[in-house]
Amino acid sequence: MKVIAFLRNHFFIIMIHLEKINKQQLPIIKDLAYAIWPSTYGEILSIEQLNYMLDNFYAVDCLEKQMEAGQVFELLLEDTEIVGYLGYEFNCKETGLLKIHKIYLLPETQGKGYGRFMIDEVIRIAKNNLQKGVFLNVNKYNKAKFFYEKLGFTITKDEVIDIGNNYIMDDYVMELNF
């Protein structure tokens, strides 16, 4: 489903929309992650951990496995330019909740309302699919935590995940129930 929003930005209107992708388009997600992650996590993670995570979570074969396991991937387009992506899963771990696994924007598009648009669309999708709410993991030191709190998400637990090679993800689980 294509959802379109118009944002008034000074003297012109920008059209943004989400588009579901297929397996052949997964390299786009990989390329976006490699473009976005250094600015998102550069001050939080070592370059070694950042590269390890990109190599292990965003290799195309890994993305294919995530898709086969039920993750839905969508691209965010500003007019015709790809500026972000998200990945989500219905009824994650049989909780009745939609999990946002990935939600990222190119740094130059942050602050334009696009993140809010993506969250609003995921909430709409979750409600249309009879989910009880939405949850996600966010690094404890990621400033996006404050963005999610502003949108009504609350911290439900701390989670430390061993991702191998002596690296961990030190996250909050944040949830928004309907």
mmCIF file of C-alpha atoms in Angstrom:
data_model
loop_
_atom_site.group_PDB
_atom_site.id
_atom_site.type_symbol
_atom_site.label_atom_id
_atom_site.label_comp_id
_atom_site.label_asym_id
_atom_site.label_seq_id
_atom_site.Cartn_x
_atom_site.Cartn_y
_atom_site.Cartn_z
ATOM 1 C CA MET A 1 0.000 0.000 0.000
ATOM 2 C CA LYS A 2 1.254 3.427 -0.879
ATOM 3 C CA VAL A 3 0.558 6.136 1.672
ATOM 4 C CA ILE A 4 1.171 9.707 0.703
ATOM 5 C CA ALA A 5 1.603 12.775 2.878
ATOM 6 C CA PHE A 6 2.244 16.329 1.882
ATOM 7 C CA LEU A 7 4.478 18.444 4.071
ATOM 8 C CA ARG A 8 4.512 22.217 3.660
ATOM 9 C CA ASN A 9 8.118 23.355 3.778
ATOM 10 C CA HIS A 10 8.400 27.125 3.374
ATOM 11 C CA PHE A 11 7.459 27.755 -0.274
ATOM 12 C CA PHE A 12 6.879 24.286 -1.662
ATOM 13 C CA ILE A 13 5.118 21.045 -0.874
ATOM 14 C CA ILE A 14 7.073 17.812 -0.503
ATOM 15 C CA MET A 15 5.404 14.485 -1.152
ATOM 16 C CA ILE A 16 6.558 11.581 1.022
ATOM 17 C CA HIS A 17 5.360 8.010 0.917
ATOM 18 C CA LEU A 18 6.246 4.487 1.967
ATOM 19 C CA GLU A 19 6.703 1.638 -0.477
ATOM 20 C CA LYS A 20 6.959 -2.050 0.397
ATOM 21 C CA ILE A 21 9.871 -3.734 -1.261
ATOM 22 C CA ASN A 22 10.650 -7.224 -2.520
ATOM 23 C CA LYS A 23 13.783 -9.358 -2.136
ATOM 24 C CA GLN A 24 15.383 -7.929 -5.258
ATOM 25 C CA GLN A 25 15.324 -4.471 -3.634
ATOM 26 C CA LEU A 26 17.041 -5.507 -0.382
ATOM 27 C CA PRO A 27 20.433 -4.159 -1.541
ATOM 28 C CA ILE A 28 18.838 -0.687 -1.269
ATOM 29 C CA ILE A 29 18.270 -1.291 2.461
ATOM 30 C CA LYS A 30 21.883 -2.432 2.842
ATOM 31 C CA ASP A 31 23.211 0.667 1.057
ATOM 32 C CA LEU A 32 21.025 2.965 3.171
ATOM 33 C CA ALA A 33 22.203 1.319 6.402
ATOM 34 C CA TYR A 34 25.836 1.825 5.399
ATOM 35 C CA ALA A 35 25.065 5.493 4.649
ATOM 36 C CA ILE A 36 23.033 6.151 7.827
ATOM 37 C CA TRP A 37 24.608 4.106 10.608
ATOM 38 C CA PRO A 38 27.959 5.934 10.889
ATOM 39 C CA SER A 39 26.237 9.217 11.773
ATOM 40 C CA THR A 40 23.614 7.505 13.951
ATOM 41 C CA TYR A 41 25.988 5.319 15.955
ATOM 42 C CA GLY A 42 29.422 6.895 15.376
ATOM 43 C CA GLU A 43 29.502 8.472 18.830
ATOM 44 C CA ILE A 44 27.932 5.456 20.562
ATOM 45 C CA LEU A 45 29.718 2.411 19.129
ATOM 46 C CA SER A 46 33.308 1.695 18.185
ATOM 47 C CA ILE A 47 33.970 1.606 14.448
ATOM 48 C CA GLU A 48 34.744 -2.099 14.849
ATOM 49 C CA GLN A 49 31.364 -2.855 16.431
ATOM 50 C CA LEU A 50 29.552 -0.663 13.931
ATOM 51 C CA ASN A 51 31.164 -2.518 11.010
ATOM 52 C CA TYR A 52 30.525 -5.884 12.672
ATOM 53 C CA MET A 53 26.832 -5.080 13.091
ATOM 54 C CA LEU A 54 26.444 -3.777 9.542
ATOM 55 C CA ASP A 55 28.197 -6.827 8.115
ATOM 56 C CA ASN A 56 26.134 -9.240 10.204
ATOM 57 C CA PHE A 57 22.706 -7.578 10.169
ATOM 58 C CA TYR A 58 22.664 -5.967 6.730
ATOM 59 C CA ALA A 59 24.309 -8.454 4.388
ATOM 60 C CA VAL A 60 21.717 -9.109 1.686
ATOM 61 C CA ASP A 61 21.452 -12.808 2.610
ATOM 62 C CA CYS A 62 20.743 -11.794 6.238
ATOM 63 C CA LEU A 63 18.078 -9.340 5.098
ATOM 64 C CA GLU A 64 16.546 -12.106 2.955
ATOM 65 C CA LYS A 65 16.358 -14.383 6.010
ATOM 66 C CA GLN A 66 14.717 -11.580 8.002
ATOM 67 C CA MET A 67 12.166 -11.120 5.226
ATOM 68 C CA GLU A 68 11.513 -14.872 5.028
ATOM 69 C CA ALA A 69 10.976 -14.883 8.814
ATOM 70 C CA GLY A 70 8.187 -12.326 8.416
ATOM 71 C CA GLN A 71 9.843 -8.933 8.499
ATOM 72 C CA VAL A 72 8.268 -6.380 6.150
ATOM 73 C CA PHE A 73 10.581 -3.763 4.653
ATOM 74 C CA GLU A 74 9.466 -0.393 3.332
ATOM 75 C CA LEU A 75 11.326 2.522 1.819
ATOM 76 C CA LEU A 76 10.509 6.137 2.565
ATOM 77 C CA LEU A 77 10.578 8.334 -0.512
ATOM 78 C CA GLU A 78 10.689 12.121 -0.653
ATOM 79 C CA ASP A 79 9.136 12.754 -4.032
ATOM 80 C CA THR A 80 11.160 10.126 -5.986
ATOM 81 C CA GLU A 81 14.284 10.082 -3.788
ATOM 82 C CA ILE A 82 14.780 7.290 -1.234
ATOM 83 C CA VAL A 83 15.515 8.895 2.152
ATOM 84 C CA GLY A 84 14.879 6.171 4.714
ATOM 85 C CA TYR A 85 13.632 2.714 5.514
ATOM 86 C CA LEU A 86 11.828 0.682 8.078
ATOM 87 C CA GLY A 87 11.397 -2.977 8.907
ATOM 88 C CA TYR A 88 8.629 -4.391 11.075
ATOM 89 C CA GLU A 89 7.081 -7.688 12.103
ATOM 90 C CA PHE A 90 3.523 -8.501 13.097
ATOM 91 C CA ASN A 91 2.784 -10.413 16.309
ATOM 92 C CA CYS A 92 6.459 -10.519 17.245
ATOM 93 C CA LYS A 93 7.196 -13.396 19.622
ATOM 94 C CA GLU A 94 3.434 -14.046 19.718
ATOM 95 C CA THR A 95 2.838 -10.938 21.830
ATOM 96 C CA GLY A 96 0.111 -9.457 19.654
ATOM 97 C CA LEU A 97 2.447 -6.480 19.158
ATOM 98 C CA LEU A 98 4.073 -5.165 16.016
ATOM 99 C CA LYS A 99 7.836 -4.807 16.433
ATOM 100 C CA ILE A 100 9.692 -2.062 14.612
ATOM 101 C CA HIS A 101 13.029 -3.737 13.908
ATOM 102 C CA LYS A 102 14.475 -0.909 11.825
ATOM 103 C CA ILE A 103 13.569 2.746 11.375
ATOM 104 C CA TYR A 104 16.197 5.041 9.886
ATOM 105 C CA LEU A 105 16.435 8.275 7.919
ATOM 106 C CA LEU A 106 19.304 9.874 6.067
ATOM 107 C CA PRO A 107 20.817 12.483 8.404
ATOM 108 C CA GLU A 108 19.958 15.403 6.122
ATOM 109 C CA THR A 109 16.242 14.536 6.299
ATOM 110 C CA GLN A 110 15.994 14.397 10.078
ATOM 111 C CA GLY A 111 13.921 17.128 11.665
ATOM 112 C CA LYS A 112 11.503 17.357 8.725
ATOM 113 C CA GLY A 113 8.725 15.275 10.301
ATOM 114 C CA TYR A 114 9.567 12.135 8.334
ATOM 115 C CA GLY A 115 10.279 10.013 11.417
ATOM 116 C CA ARG A 116 6.925 10.973 12.872
ATOM 117 C CA PHE A 117 5.290 10.131 9.548
ATOM 118 C CA MET A 118 6.884 6.655 9.574
ATOM 119 C CA ILE A 119 5.837 6.002 13.189
ATOM 120 C CA ASP A 120 2.294 7.195 12.451
ATOM 121 C CA GLU A 121 2.111 4.873 9.446
ATOM 122 C CA VAL A 122 3.430 1.898 11.423
ATOM 123 C CA ILE A 123 0.808 2.588 14.099
ATOM 124 C CA ARG A 124 -1.895 2.732 11.422
ATOM 125 C CA ILE A 125 -0.626 -0.540 9.908
ATOM 126 C CA ALA A 126 -0.539 -2.176 13.351
ATOM 127 C CA LYS A 127 -4.093 -1.097 14.155
ATOM 128 C CA ASN A 128 -5.354 -2.242 10.742
ATOM 129 C CA ASN A 129 -3.795 -5.648 11.457
ATOM 130 C CA LEU A 130 -5.341 -5.907 14.931
ATOM 131 C CA GLN A 131 -2.092 -5.535 16.838
ATOM 132 C CA LYS A 132 -2.351 -4.442 20.506
ATOM 133 C CA GLY A 133 0.522 -1.993 20.177
ATOM 134 C CA VAL A 134 3.984 -1.318 18.812
ATOM 135 C CA PHE A 135 7.409 -1.827 20.366
ATOM 136 C CA LEU A 136 11.040 -1.334 19.450
ATOM 137 C CA ASN A 137 14.544 -1.495 20.847
ATOM 138 C CA VAL A 138 16.636 1.655 21.071
ATOM 139 C CA ASN A 139 20.239 1.973 22.196
ATOM 140 C CA LYS A 140 20.307 3.530 25.669
ATOM 141 C CA TYR A 141 22.562 6.314 24.393
ATOM 142 C CA ASN A 142 20.701 7.021 21.145
ATOM 143 C CA LYS A 143 19.017 10.425 21.176
ATOM 144 C CA ALA A 144 16.086 8.850 19.263
ATOM 145 C CA LYS A 145 14.912 7.614 22.694
ATOM 146 C CA PHE A 146 13.640 11.137 23.412
ATOM 147 C CA PHE A 147 11.826 11.229 20.060
ATOM 148 C CA TYR A 148 10.011 7.976 20.891
ATOM 149 C CA GLU A 149 9.096 9.248 24.369
ATOM 150 C CA LYS A 150 7.662 12.408 22.804
ATOM 151 C CA LEU A 151 5.428 10.173 20.648
ATOM 152 C CA GLY A 152 4.113 8.314 23.704
ATOM 153 C CA PHE A 153 6.420 5.291 23.860
ATOM 154 C CA THR A 154 7.466 4.223 27.348
ATOM 155 C CA ILE A 155 10.426 2.157 28.489
ATOM 156 C CA THR A 156 9.227 -1.298 29.502
ATOM 157 C CA LYS A 157 12.600 -2.912 30.203
ATOM 158 C CA ASP A 158 16.362 -2.816 29.794
ATOM 159 C CA GLU A 159 17.803 -5.417 27.470
ATOM 160 C CA VAL A 160 21.430 -6.393 26.970
ATOM 161 C CA ILE A 161 21.824 -8.614 23.910
ATOM 162 C CA ASP A 162 24.991 -10.554 23.148
ATOM 163 C CA ILE A 163 25.508 -10.214 19.395
ATOM 164 C CA GLY A 164 28.765 -12.170 19.223
ATOM 165 C CA ASN A 165 32.431 -11.258 18.835
ATOM 166 C CA ASN A 166 32.380 -9.864 22.415
ATOM 167 C CA TYR A 167 29.866 -7.152 21.437
ATOM 168 C CA ILE A 168 26.533 -6.353 23.032
ATOM 169 C CA MET A 169 23.539 -4.188 22.274
ATOM 170 C CA ASP A 170 22.621 -2.205 25.396
ATOM 171 C CA ASP A 171 19.020 -1.218 24.725
ATOM 172 C CA TYR A 172 15.767 -0.038 26.139
ATOM 173 C CA VAL A 173 12.625 -1.774 24.961
ATOM 174 C CA MET A 174 10.029 0.924 24.345
ATOM 175 C CA GLU A 175 6.349 0.261 23.823
ATOM 176 C CA LEU A 176 3.215 2.094 22.765
ATOM 177 C CA ASN A 177 -0.057 0.305 23.488
ATOM 178 C CA PHE A 178 -3.404 1.105 21.871
#
